[in-house]
Amino acid sequence: MTYVVVGAGPSGVIAAESLRKSDPEGEIILIGDEPEPPYSRMAIPYFLVGNIEDHGTHLRKTKDHYEALGITYVQDRVSRVSPADHSLTLASGGTQSYSKLLIATGASPIKPPIEGLGLPGVHHCWTLEDARNIIELAHDGAHVVLVGAGFIGCIILESLVKRGVNLTVVEADDRMVPRMMNQKAGGMIKQWCLEKGVNVETSTRVTKLEKNAKGTLNVDLDNGTQLPAHLVVIAAGVKSNTDFLEGSGIEVKEGIVVDKYLKTSVEDVYAAGDCAQGPDIAGGWSVHAIQPTCADHGQIVGKNMAGIKTPYKGSLVMNVLDTVGLISVSYGAWEGKGDGVEVLDEKNYRYMRLEFEGDKLIGALSLGRTEHVGVLRGLIQTGVALGQWKDKLKEDPQLIMEAYVATKYV
Amino acid sequence: MQKSLSIDPAKCTGCLQCELACSYDNEGVFNPSKSRIKVFNFHDQGRFVPYTCTQCDEAWCLHACPVDAISLDASTGAKIVSDQLCVGCKVCTIACPFGTINYNQSTGKVIKCDLCEGDPECAKACPTDAITFVDANWTGLEKMRAWAAKTDSSVQAGA
């Protein structure tokens, strides 16, 4: 049995480990296309500010971790999948056959249609290599324009501020982190950033980048402003890496379509993580490109590939963000279905919004709270009937932990 | 025999000695907000419920950690955070469905119960035996375990 895992991010690595646990004998080949040991993009913000070095970003810290598990790590890129003959075409020229294949190729940054995106000094912040390029240019006092205030933009924002740059964030939507925060919370994060000395331009687009006489960049905005920049960081969202599957017969919609066993439309081919469109706990099938889903997918898919049938109950979308010290959290259906409650302390940047369906919690947003936020996952995921605690939560939405403890132990 | 914290809310008087002992031993301050065990007060029922990490088998925090900073202490069964490796990304704090691993803004790291290397201060400080450290098979843990199993979205036995 030869298992091939394409993609050495968290899903791929966890899947390879899960495969080894379920099948002590099979050959496991892990293929990654970056010139680094498998690492976590989640750690890049901390690498950017020098809190950690390369090693601190690595997914596994033990020397010879992969060798010890009998996992062969190969640096290459898969350019084609041929399910008919169970083989892969490698960018280096060779081929690799498989008995069972996992596609865990993750996602890549979207390139927005902006003129001048290819100029020197314009970088994504997605890979360790990107981060090294950013470190070169993001010096104390440098002018930096960050294009996009989504989750990734906001996570990098803090690192750029800590590097002492003169930062302007440009977001096309009407608020910060629009896919994670509502109008109120997104607005509070913007206000917080402004207070911390970050320029934030929402409802604004970058129209053009060009090199100026000083060798740096001019950034044109659609409001008529022009900003100087030593560095432009593009964080306009990501999309699943599936282009190489064209012609393979593997069904792709938003991501690679998988069933509850994380198997694709093609026999012996599975998908996991940021590139997979899998079961959503709220019903339906979604791409949830988040670390907890990657980890769950990796564990489950390894078992299924090894023949231990293990259905996945579905992922719950969740995010946590630290924007220059203001911590925000979002879970599930935070847009709500018309039965929500919120409590706001604008002065102290504290906010909690809960969304219910019947007497169940289905979504939540929080700002300025670090204690026991995980219990929101427990409350949503288990669909626990809140009973009288729904009314209590409507009086004080901060009582989430009390509600959970009470429904279990009182 | 591995031991576990056993909590009997009926015996808790809400004295908060456990919170003080925990925060002092782990963070060097008598500050309940820095405690890894928390006593919840249900005024209307006159009940107190101490609550902390159950060191669950699913180990949501450990699996969600992107940098391998949470590991299993084989001698105690505790899931422990390495301050050297934790980058402070907080993913574990939203991944743990029990809300028992929390971000400490003053250190930039996450904190959770580590069973004090097998000699938990909360149990030693509890004057009423509401918190005890007993054999892991002790049936008092079944309720928590059942809840942990119910919360597990990722793994189901069989097909």
mmCIF file of N, CA and C in Angstrom, chain A residues 14 40 42-43 46 51-52 55-62 261 281 291-292 295-296 299-300 303 309-314 318-320 322 325-327 329 331 370-379 381-382 384 388-389 392 401-406 408-410, chain B residues 9 33 35-36 38 40-42 44-45 47-52 54 58 60 62-69 84-105 143-145 147 149-159:
data_model
loop_
_atom_site.group_PDB
_atom_site.id
_atom_site.type_symbol
_atom_site.label_atom_id
_atom_site.label_comp_id
_atom_site.label_asym_id
_atom_site.label_seq_id
_atom_site.Cartn_x
_atom_site.Cartn_y
_atom_site.Cartn_z
ATOM 1 N N ILE A 14 -0.807 16.129 9.537
ATOM 2 C CA ILE A 14 -1.634 15.397 10.501
ATOM 3 C C ILE A 14 -2.203 14.133 9.853
ATOM 4 N N SER A 40 3.947 26.137 9.739
ATOM 5 C CA SER A 40 2.607 26.687 9.907
ATOM 6 C C SER A 40 2.558 28.143 9.477
ATOM 7 N N MET A 42 0.235 29.985 10.337
ATOM 8 C CA MET A 42 -0.285 30.672 11.532
ATOM 9 C C MET A 42 0.841 31.332 12.328
ATOM 10 N N ALA A 43 2.057 30.818 12.182
ATOM 11 C CA ALA A 43 3.170 31.321 12.990
ATOM 12 C C ALA A 43 3.876 32.509 12.333
ATOM 13 N N TYR A 46 4.388 35.947 14.040
ATOM 14 C CA TYR A 46 5.338 35.954 15.158
ATOM 15 C C TYR A 46 6.777 35.871 14.643
ATOM 16 N N ASN A 51 9.799 37.189 17.169
ATOM 17 C CA ASN A 51 9.560 36.402 18.394
ATOM 18 C C ASN A 51 10.086 34.986 18.245
ATOM 19 N N ILE A 52 10.038 34.486 17.020
ATOM 20 C CA ILE A 52 10.527 33.132 16.746
ATOM 21 C C ILE A 52 11.378 33.160 15.484
ATOM 22 N N HIS A 55 12.634 27.808 12.875
ATOM 23 C CA HIS A 55 12.316 26.572 13.596
ATOM 24 C C HIS A 55 11.007 26.701 14.383
ATOM 25 N N GLY A 56 10.756 27.909 14.890
ATOM 26 C CA GLY A 56 9.544 28.131 15.678
ATOM 27 C C GLY A 56 8.268 28.009 14.866
ATOM 28 N N THR A 57 8.383 28.105 13.541
ATOM 29 C CA THR A 57 7.196 27.982 12.681
ATOM 30 C C THR A 57 6.937 26.530 12.277
ATOM 31 N N HIS A 58 7.911 25.666 12.503
ATOM 32 C CA HIS A 58 7.778 24.291 12.016
ATOM 33 C C HIS A 58 6.653 23.551 12.724
ATOM 34 N N LEU A 59 5.927 22.749 11.949
ATOM 35 C CA LEU A 59 4.771 22.034 12.503
ATOM 36 C C LEU A 59 5.197 21.015 13.546
ATOM 37 N N ARG A 60 6.347 20.401 13.325
ATOM 38 C CA ARG A 60 6.853 19.416 14.287
ATOM 39 C C ARG A 60 8.269 19.801 14.644
ATOM 40 N N LYS A 61 8.574 19.716 15.935
ATOM 41 C CA LYS A 61 9.838 20.249 16.419
ATOM 42 C C LYS A 61 10.919 19.189 16.624
ATOM 43 N N THR A 62 10.486 17.934 16.747
ATOM 44 C CA THR A 62 11.466 16.891 17.008
ATOM 45 C C THR A 62 12.291 16.620 15.760
ATOM 46 N N TYR A 261 -16.731 11.014 4.331
ATOM 47 C CA TYR A 261 -15.479 10.298 4.637
ATOM 48 C C TYR A 261 -14.272 11.035 4.051
ATOM 49 N N ILE A 281 -21.116 21.712 9.721
ATOM 50 C CA ILE A 281 -21.963 21.316 10.848
ATOM 51 C C ILE A 281 -23.342 21.979 10.771
ATOM 52 N N GLN A 291 -7.501 26.561 10.758
ATOM 53 C CA GLN A 291 -6.647 25.551 11.392
ATOM 54 C C GLN A 291 -7.425 24.409 12.063
ATOM 55 N N PRO A 292 -8.449 24.689 12.875
ATOM 56 C CA PRO A 292 -9.140 23.570 13.523
ATOM 57 C C PRO A 292 -9.761 22.589 12.519
ATOM 58 N N ALA A 295 -7.000 20.442 11.030
ATOM 59 C CA ALA A 295 -6.571 19.419 11.982
ATOM 60 C C ALA A 295 -7.592 18.272 12.037
ATOM 61 N N ASP A 296 -8.874 18.620 12.109
ATOM 62 C CA ASP A 296 -9.924 17.590 12.130
ATOM 63 C C ASP A 296 -9.882 16.759 10.852
ATOM 64 N N GLN A 299 -6.910 14.282 10.732
ATOM 65 C CA GLN A 299 -7.097 13.099 11.586
ATOM 66 C C GLN A 299 -8.057 12.099 10.967
ATOM 67 N N ILE A 300 -9.202 12.612 10.511
ATOM 68 C CA ILE A 300 -10.281 11.763 9.993
ATOM 69 C C ILE A 300 -9.881 11.112 8.668
ATOM 70 N N LYS A 303 -7.594 8.049 8.842
ATOM 71 C CA LYS A 303 -8.281 6.807 9.216
ATOM 72 C C LYS A 303 -9.023 6.233 8.031
ATOM 73 N N LYS A 309 -13.371 3.166 8.556
ATOM 74 C CA LYS A 309 -14.437 4.094 8.127
ATOM 75 C C LYS A 309 -14.845 5.016 9.269
ATOM 76 N N THR A 310 -14.615 6.304 9.081
ATOM 77 C CA THR A 310 -14.858 7.280 10.135
ATOM 78 C C THR A 310 -15.540 8.512 9.536
ATOM 79 N N PRO A 311 -16.837 8.640 9.738
ATOM 80 C CA PRO A 311 -17.511 9.804 9.155
ATOM 81 C C PRO A 311 -17.193 11.087 9.929
ATOM 82 N N TYR A 312 -17.210 12.188 9.228
ATOM 83 C CA TYR A 312 -16.956 13.499 9.825
ATOM 84 C C TYR A 312 -18.294 14.187 10.020
ATOM 85 N N LYS A 313 -18.503 14.695 11.231
ATOM 86 C CA LYS A 313 -19.801 15.316 11.534
ATOM 87 C C LYS A 313 -19.926 16.712 10.942
ATOM 88 N N GLY A 314 -18.804 17.282 10.546
ATOM 89 C CA GLY A 314 -18.878 18.604 9.918
ATOM 90 C C GLY A 314 -18.098 19.654 10.675
ATOM 91 N N MET A 318 -14.777 29.097 12.707
ATOM 92 C CA MET A 318 -14.398 29.851 13.916
ATOM 93 C C MET A 318 -13.089 30.581 13.655
ATOM 94 N N ASN A 319 -12.968 31.759 14.250
ATOM 95 C CA ASN A 319 -11.735 32.522 14.087
ATOM 96 C C ASN A 319 -11.435 33.308 15.352
ATOM 97 N N VAL A 320 -10.153 33.489 15.592
ATOM 98 C CA VAL A 320 -9.731 34.373 16.683
ATOM 99 C C VAL A 320 -8.652 35.277 16.119
ATOM 100 N N ASP A 322 -6.114 38.870 16.909
ATOM 101 C CA ASP A 322 -5.566 39.852 17.851
ATOM 102 C C ASP A 322 -5.141 41.055 17.023
ATOM 103 N N GLY A 325 -3.732 44.065 20.001
ATOM 104 C CA GLY A 325 -4.140 43.922 21.400
ATOM 105 C C GLY A 325 -5.642 43.789 21.625
ATOM 106 N N LEU A 326 -6.444 44.047 20.610
ATOM 107 C CA LEU A 326 -7.893 43.852 20.756
ATOM 108 C C LEU A 326 -8.240 42.473 20.198
ATOM 109 N N ILE A 327 -8.751 41.616 21.083
ATOM 110 C CA ILE A 327 -8.985 40.231 20.681
ATOM 111 C C ILE A 327 -10.441 40.039 20.272
ATOM 112 N N VAL A 329 -13.344 37.304 18.389
ATOM 113 C CA VAL A 329 -13.641 35.896 18.167
ATOM 114 C C VAL A 329 -14.953 35.799 17.390
ATOM 115 N N TYR A 331 -17.794 32.780 15.698
ATOM 116 C CA TYR A 331 -18.185 31.373 15.567
ATOM 117 C C TYR A 331 -19.456 31.236 14.735
ATOM 118 N N THR A 370 -11.026 37.181 26.596
ATOM 119 C CA THR A 370 -10.141 36.032 26.395
ATOM 120 C C THR A 370 -10.555 34.835 27.248
ATOM 121 N N GLU A 371 -11.389 35.039 28.270
ATOM 122 C CA GLU A 371 -11.690 33.941 29.185
ATOM 123 C C GLU A 371 -12.795 33.043 28.630
ATOM 124 N N HIS A 372 -12.494 31.756 28.563
ATOM 125 C CA HIS A 372 -13.497 30.719 28.272
ATOM 126 C C HIS A 372 -14.206 30.887 26.933
ATOM 127 N N VAL A 373 -13.575 31.550 25.957
ATOM 128 C CA VAL A 373 -14.282 31.750 24.688
ATOM 129 C C VAL A 373 -14.573 30.426 23.978
ATOM 130 N N GLY A 374 -13.725 29.420 24.211
ATOM 131 C CA GLY A 374 -13.903 28.128 23.537
ATOM 132 C C GLY A 374 -15.243 27.475 23.823
ATOM 133 N N VAL A 375 -15.824 27.823 24.966
ATOM 134 C CA VAL A 375 -17.083 27.176 25.334
ATOM 135 C C VAL A 375 -18.182 27.522 24.327
ATOM 136 N N LEU A 376 -17.990 28.604 23.587
ATOM 137 C CA LEU A 376 -18.942 28.929 22.520
ATOM 138 C C LEU A 376 -18.978 27.788 21.500
ATOM 139 N N ARG A 377 -17.800 27.208 21.235
ATOM 140 C CA ARG A 377 -17.755 26.058 20.325
ATOM 141 C C ARG A 377 -18.557 24.892 20.898
ATOM 142 N N GLY A 378 -18.320 24.629 22.182
ATOM 143 C CA GLY A 378 -19.036 23.526 22.828
ATOM 144 C C GLY A 378 -20.538 23.721 22.769
ATOM 145 N N LEU A 379 -20.982 24.936 23.087
ATOM 146 C CA LEU A 379 -22.419 25.214 23.098
ATOM 147 C C LEU A 379 -23.027 25.073 21.699
ATOM 148 N N GLN A 381 -21.623 23.448 18.919
ATOM 149 C CA GLN A 381 -21.372 22.157 18.303
ATOM 150 C C GLN A 381 -22.242 21.039 18.868
ATOM 151 N N THR A 382 -22.504 21.090 20.171
ATOM 152 C CA THR A 382 -23.308 20.019 20.768
ATOM 153 C C THR A 382 -24.795 20.297 20.597
ATOM 154 N N VAL A 384 -26.656 21.931 22.476
ATOM 155 C CA VAL A 384 -27.278 21.721 23.783
ATOM 156 C C VAL A 384 -28.526 22.614 23.922
ATOM 157 N N GLN A 388 -33.907 27.382 30.288
ATOM 158 C CA GLN A 388 -34.033 28.689 30.945
ATOM 159 C C GLN A 388 -32.791 29.554 30.735
ATOM 160 N N TRP A 389 -31.661 28.923 30.380
ATOM 161 C CA TRP A 389 -30.435 29.697 30.203
ATOM 162 C C TRP A 389 -30.456 30.574 28.961
ATOM 163 N N LYS A 392 -31.519 33.795 30.364
ATOM 164 C CA LYS A 392 -30.442 34.396 31.158
ATOM 165 C C LYS A 392 -29.370 34.972 30.233
ATOM 166 N N MET A 401 -20.065 30.804 29.911
ATOM 167 C CA MET A 401 -19.469 29.678 30.645
ATOM 168 C C MET A 401 -20.429 29.183 31.723
ATOM 169 N N GLU A 402 -21.101 30.142 32.371
ATOM 170 C CA GLU A 402 -22.093 29.766 33.384
ATOM 171 C C GLU A 402 -23.198 28.925 32.744
ATOM 172 N N ALA A 403 -23.625 29.345 31.549
ATOM 173 C CA ALA A 403 -24.699 28.614 30.863
ATOM 174 C C ALA A 403 -24.265 27.189 30.574
ATOM 175 N N TYR A 404 -23.030 27.054 30.135
ATOM 176 C CA TYR A 404 -22.524 25.730 29.804
ATOM 177 C C TYR A 404 -22.386 24.858 31.050
ATOM 178 N N VAL A 405 -21.762 25.414 32.074
ATOM 179 C CA VAL A 405 -21.568 24.642 33.314
ATOM 180 C C VAL A 405 -22.936 24.266 33.905
ATOM 181 N N ALA A 406 -23.871 25.218 33.864
ATOM 182 C CA ALA A 406 -25.192 24.964 34.457
ATOM 183 C C ALA A 406 -25.940 23.876 33.700
ATOM 184 N N LYS A 408 -24.777 21.448 32.289
ATOM 185 C CA LYS A 408 -24.128 20.151 32.496
ATOM 186 C C LYS A 408 -24.155 19.672 33.943
ATOM 187 N N TYR A 409 -24.040 20.618 34.861
ATOM 188 C CA TYR A 409 -23.775 20.176 36.242
ATOM 189 C C TYR A 409 -24.751 20.669 37.297
ATOM 190 N N VAL A 410 -25.650 21.591 36.941
ATOM 191 C CA VAL A 410 -26.499 22.139 38.001
ATOM 192 C C VAL A 410 -27.927 21.623 37.852
ATOM 193 N N PRO B 9 -19.349 19.122 42.968
ATOM 194 C CA PRO B 9 -19.878 20.473 43.215
ATOM 195 C C PRO B 9 -20.700 20.558 44.503
ATOM 196 N N SER B 33 -8.364 35.734 38.652
ATOM 197 C CA SER B 33 -8.507 35.870 37.200
ATOM 198 C C SER B 33 -7.369 35.173 36.459
ATOM 199 N N SER B 35 -6.314 32.213 37.565
ATOM 200 C CA SER B 35 -6.420 30.809 37.963
ATOM 201 C C SER B 35 -6.851 29.931 36.802
ATOM 202 N N ARG B 36 -6.358 28.700 36.792
ATOM 203 C CA ARG B 36 -6.734 27.765 35.738
ATOM 204 C C ARG B 36 -7.960 26.955 36.138
ATOM 205 N N LYS B 38 -11.772 27.475 37.928
ATOM 206 C CA LYS B 38 -12.685 28.588 38.143
ATOM 207 C C LYS B 38 -13.917 28.058 38.850
ATOM 208 N N PHE B 40 -17.741 28.583 39.547
ATOM 209 C CA PHE B 40 -18.914 29.310 39.066
ATOM 210 C C PHE B 40 -19.976 29.323 40.146
ATOM 211 N N ASN B 41 -20.553 30.511 40.294
ATOM 212 C CA ASN B 41 -21.478 30.761 41.388
ATOM 213 C C ASN B 41 -22.903 30.882 40.848
ATOM 214 N N PHE B 42 -23.758 29.934 41.221
ATOM 215 C CA PHE B 42 -25.155 30.000 40.798
ATOM 216 C C PHE B 42 -25.991 30.438 41.993
ATOM 217 N N ASP B 44 -28.915 31.782 42.519
ATOM 218 C CA ASP B 44 -30.318 31.416 42.737
ATOM 219 C C ASP B 44 -30.500 29.982 43.218
ATOM 220 N N GLN B 45 -29.562 29.092 42.866
ATOM 221 C CA GLN B 45 -29.675 27.728 43.381
ATOM 222 C C GLN B 45 -28.788 27.509 44.605
ATOM 223 N N ARG B 47 -25.586 27.278 44.580
ATOM 224 C CA ARG B 47 -24.591 26.249 44.253
ATOM 225 C C ARG B 47 -23.316 26.849 43.682
ATOM 226 N N PHE B 48 -22.230 26.167 43.982
ATOM 227 C CA PHE B 48 -20.938 26.543 43.413
ATOM 228 C C PHE B 48 -20.411 25.353 42.613
ATOM 229 N N VAL B 49 -19.850 25.636 41.447
ATOM 230 C CA VAL B 49 -19.293 24.541 40.636
ATOM 231 C C VAL B 49 -17.861 24.884 40.217
ATOM 232 N N PRO B 50 -16.871 24.198 40.813
ATOM 233 C CA PRO B 50 -15.488 24.383 40.357
ATOM 234 C C PRO B 50 -15.325 23.702 38.997
ATOM 235 N N TYR B 51 -14.596 24.347 38.120
ATOM 236 C CA TYR B 51 -14.455 23.777 36.789
ATOM 237 C C TYR B 51 -13.071 24.035 36.206
ATOM 238 N N THR B 52 -12.493 22.998 35.620
ATOM 239 C CA THR B 52 -11.215 23.175 34.930
ATOM 240 C C THR B 52 -11.089 22.117 33.833
ATOM 241 N N THR B 54 -10.450 18.831 31.816
ATOM 242 C CA THR B 54 -10.575 17.415 32.212
ATOM 243 C C THR B 54 -9.454 16.562 31.622
ATOM 244 N N GLU B 58 -9.736 13.600 23.660
ATOM 245 C CA GLU B 58 -9.772 14.204 22.325
ATOM 246 C C GLU B 58 -8.683 15.258 22.163
ATOM 247 N N TRP B 60 -8.454 18.549 22.102
ATOM 248 C CA TRP B 60 -8.729 19.511 21.029
ATOM 249 C C TRP B 60 -7.619 20.554 20.928
ATOM 250 N N LEU B 62 -4.465 20.388 21.842
ATOM 251 C CA LEU B 62 -3.210 19.811 21.354
ATOM 252 C C LEU B 62 -3.252 19.641 19.838
ATOM 253 N N HIS B 63 -4.366 19.101 19.329
ATOM 254 C CA HIS B 63 -4.457 18.861 17.886
ATOM 255 C C HIS B 63 -4.568 20.146 17.090
ATOM 256 N N ALA B 64 -5.168 21.175 17.692
ATOM 257 C CA ALA B 64 -5.357 22.425 16.951
ATOM 258 C C ALA B 64 -4.087 23.273 16.923
ATOM 259 N N CYS B 65 -3.166 23.028 17.843
ATOM 260 C CA CYS B 65 -1.964 23.872 17.933
ATOM 261 C C CYS B 65 -1.139 23.756 16.645
ATOM 262 N N PRO B 66 -0.870 24.874 15.988
ATOM 263 C CA PRO B 66 -0.128 24.792 14.727
ATOM 264 C C PRO B 66 1.382 24.645 14.905
ATOM 265 N N VAL B 67 1.888 24.826 16.114
ATOM 266 C CA VAL B 67 3.350 24.801 16.282
ATOM 267 C C VAL B 67 3.832 23.768 17.299
ATOM 268 N N ASP B 68 2.987 22.751 17.571
ATOM 269 C CA ASP B 68 3.422 21.642 18.416
ATOM 270 C C ASP B 68 3.786 22.079 19.833
ATOM 271 N N ALA B 69 3.092 23.103 20.331
ATOM 272 C CA ALA B 69 3.453 23.646 21.646
ATOM 273 C C ALA B 69 2.703 22.958 22.785
ATOM 274 N N GLN B 84 7.967 27.991 25.760
ATOM 275 C CA GLN B 84 9.020 28.255 24.773
ATOM 276 C C GLN B 84 8.449 28.169 23.356
ATOM 277 N N LEU B 85 7.535 27.224 23.137
ATOM 278 C CA LEU B 85 7.044 26.989 21.783
ATOM 279 C C LEU B 85 5.762 27.743 21.452
ATOM 280 N N CYS B 86 4.949 28.052 22.469
ATOM 281 C CA CYS B 86 3.681 28.753 22.226
ATOM 282 C C CYS B 86 3.980 30.125 21.628
ATOM 283 N N VAL B 87 3.339 30.429 20.466
ATOM 284 C CA VAL B 87 3.539 31.749 19.857
ATOM 285 C C VAL B 87 2.432 32.727 20.247
ATOM 286 N N GLY B 88 1.385 32.209 20.889
ATOM 287 C CA GLY B 88 0.292 33.085 21.320
ATOM 288 C C GLY B 88 -0.769 33.303 20.260
ATOM 289 N N CYS B 89 -0.936 32.342 19.336
ATOM 290 C CA CYS B 89 -1.906 32.531 18.238
ATOM 291 C C CYS B 89 -3.352 32.361 18.695
ATOM 292 N N LYS B 90 -3.556 31.675 19.830
ATOM 293 C CA LYS B 90 -4.884 31.538 20.458
ATOM 294 C C LYS B 90 -5.836 30.566 19.776
ATOM 295 N N VAL B 91 -5.358 29.847 18.765
ATOM 296 C CA VAL B 91 -6.252 28.913 18.076
ATOM 297 C C VAL B 91 -6.792 27.867 19.053
ATOM 298 N N CYS B 92 -5.952 27.421 19.980
ATOM 299 C CA CYS B 92 -6.405 26.421 20.959
ATOM 300 C C CYS B 92 -7.548 26.955 21.818
ATOM 301 N N THR B 93 -7.536 28.288 22.074
ATOM 302 C CA THR B 93 -8.562 28.851 22.965
ATOM 303 C C THR B 93 -9.943 28.831 22.323
ATOM 304 N N ILE B 94 -9.995 28.826 20.978
ATOM 305 C CA ILE B 94 -11.319 28.700 20.342
ATOM 306 C C ILE B 94 -11.617 27.257 19.970
ATOM 307 N N ALA B 95 -10.572 26.419 19.901
ATOM 308 C CA ALA B 95 -10.780 25.021 19.518
ATOM 309 C C ALA B 95 -11.273 24.168 20.686
ATOM 310 N N CYS B 96 -10.898 24.523 21.913
ATOM 311 C CA CYS B 96 -11.310 23.753 23.093
ATOM 312 C C CYS B 96 -12.778 24.029 23.391
ATOM 313 N N PRO B 97 -13.659 23.028 23.212
ATOM 314 C CA PRO B 97 -15.092 23.289 23.388
ATOM 315 C C PRO B 97 -15.519 23.422 24.850
ATOM 316 N N PHE B 98 -14.565 23.284 25.765
ATOM 317 C CA PHE B 98 -14.871 23.418 27.203
ATOM 318 C C PHE B 98 -14.468 24.772 27.750
ATOM 319 N N GLY B 99 -13.774 25.549 26.928
ATOM 320 C CA GLY B 99 -13.374 26.889 27.358
ATOM 321 C C GLY B 99 -12.341 26.864 28.465
ATOM 322 N N THR B 100 -11.510 25.820 28.515
ATOM 323 C CA THR B 100 -10.596 25.694 29.649
ATOM 324 C C THR B 100 -9.131 25.930 29.294
ATOM 325 N N ILE B 101 -8.877 26.504 28.124
ATOM 326 C CA ILE B 101 -7.524 26.975 27.825
ATOM 327 C C ILE B 101 -7.674 28.424 27.376
ATOM 328 N N ASN B 102 -6.974 29.306 28.067
ATOM 329 C CA ASN B 102 -7.222 30.738 27.898
ATOM 330 C C ASN B 102 -5.945 31.505 27.603
ATOM 331 N N TYR B 103 -6.116 32.601 26.892
ATOM 332 C CA TYR B 103 -4.972 33.452 26.542
ATOM 333 C C TYR B 103 -4.684 34.410 27.693
ATOM 334 N N ASN B 104 -3.401 34.519 28.028
ATOM 335 C CA ASN B 104 -2.968 35.428 29.080
ATOM 336 C C ASN B 104 -2.289 36.625 28.409
ATOM 337 N N GLN B 105 -2.999 37.738 28.346
ATOM 338 C CA GLN B 105 -2.478 38.882 27.593
ATOM 339 C C GLN B 105 -1.176 39.437 28.161
ATOM 340 N N LYS B 143 -19.316 11.601 34.140
ATOM 341 C CA LYS B 143 -20.172 12.662 33.621
ATOM 342 C C LYS B 143 -19.391 13.574 32.668
ATOM 343 N N MET B 144 -18.212 13.952 33.114
ATOM 344 C CA MET B 144 -17.379 14.819 32.283
ATOM 345 C C MET B 144 -16.963 14.109 30.994
ATOM 346 N N ARG B 145 -16.610 12.837 31.161
ATOM 347 C CA ARG B 145 -16.172 12.073 29.994
ATOM 348 C C ARG B 145 -17.303 11.938 28.981
ATOM 349 N N TRP B 147 -19.738 13.940 28.551
ATOM 350 C CA TRP B 147 -19.891 15.254 27.916
ATOM 351 C C TRP B 147 -18.802 15.441 26.872
ATOM 352 N N ALA B 149 -17.303 13.146 25.146
ATOM 353 C CA ALA B 149 -17.599 12.291 24.000
ATOM 354 C C ALA B 149 -18.690 12.912 23.140
ATOM 355 N N LYS B 150 -19.673 13.492 23.813
ATOM 356 C CA LYS B 150 -20.797 14.099 23.102
ATOM 357 C C LYS B 150 -20.340 15.309 22.289
ATOM 358 N N THR B 151 -19.328 15.975 22.805
ATOM 359 C CA THR B 151 -18.843 17.183 22.160
ATOM 360 C C THR B 151 -17.956 16.857 20.968
ATOM 361 N N ASP B 152 -17.514 15.636 20.883
ATOM 362 C CA ASP B 152 -16.544 15.259 19.869
ATOM 363 C C ASP B 152 -17.200 15.186 18.495
ATOM 364 N N SER B 153 -16.941 16.150 17.646
ATOM 365 C CA SER B 153 -17.550 16.156 16.309
ATOM 366 C C SER B 153 -16.696 15.401 15.317
ATOM 367 N N SER B 154 -15.477 15.104 15.709
ATOM 368 C CA SER B 154 -14.546 14.661 14.681
ATOM 369 C C SER B 154 -14.479 13.154 14.534
ATOM 370 N N VAL B 155 -14.772 12.438 15.562
ATOM 371 C CA VAL B 155 -14.574 10.997 15.485
ATOM 372 C C VAL B 155 -15.824 10.266 15.986
ATOM 373 N N GLN B 156 -16.287 9.347 15.188
ATOM 374 C CA GLN B 156 -17.363 8.472 15.633
ATOM 375 C C GLN B 156 -16.884 7.052 15.474
ATOM 376 N N ALA B 157 -17.228 6.226 16.399
ATOM 377 C CA ALA B 157 -16.814 4.828 16.279
ATOM 378 C C ALA B 157 -17.624 4.150 15.185
ATOM 379 N N GLY B 158 -16.954 3.361 14.386
ATOM 380 C CA GLY B 158 -17.628 2.587 13.357
ATOM 381 C C GLY B 158 -18.292 3.441 12.293
ATOM 382 N N ALA B 159 -19.030 2.819 11.422
ATOM 383 C CA ALA B 159 -19.655 3.565 10.327
ATOM 384 C C ALA B 159 -21.162 3.493 10.427
#
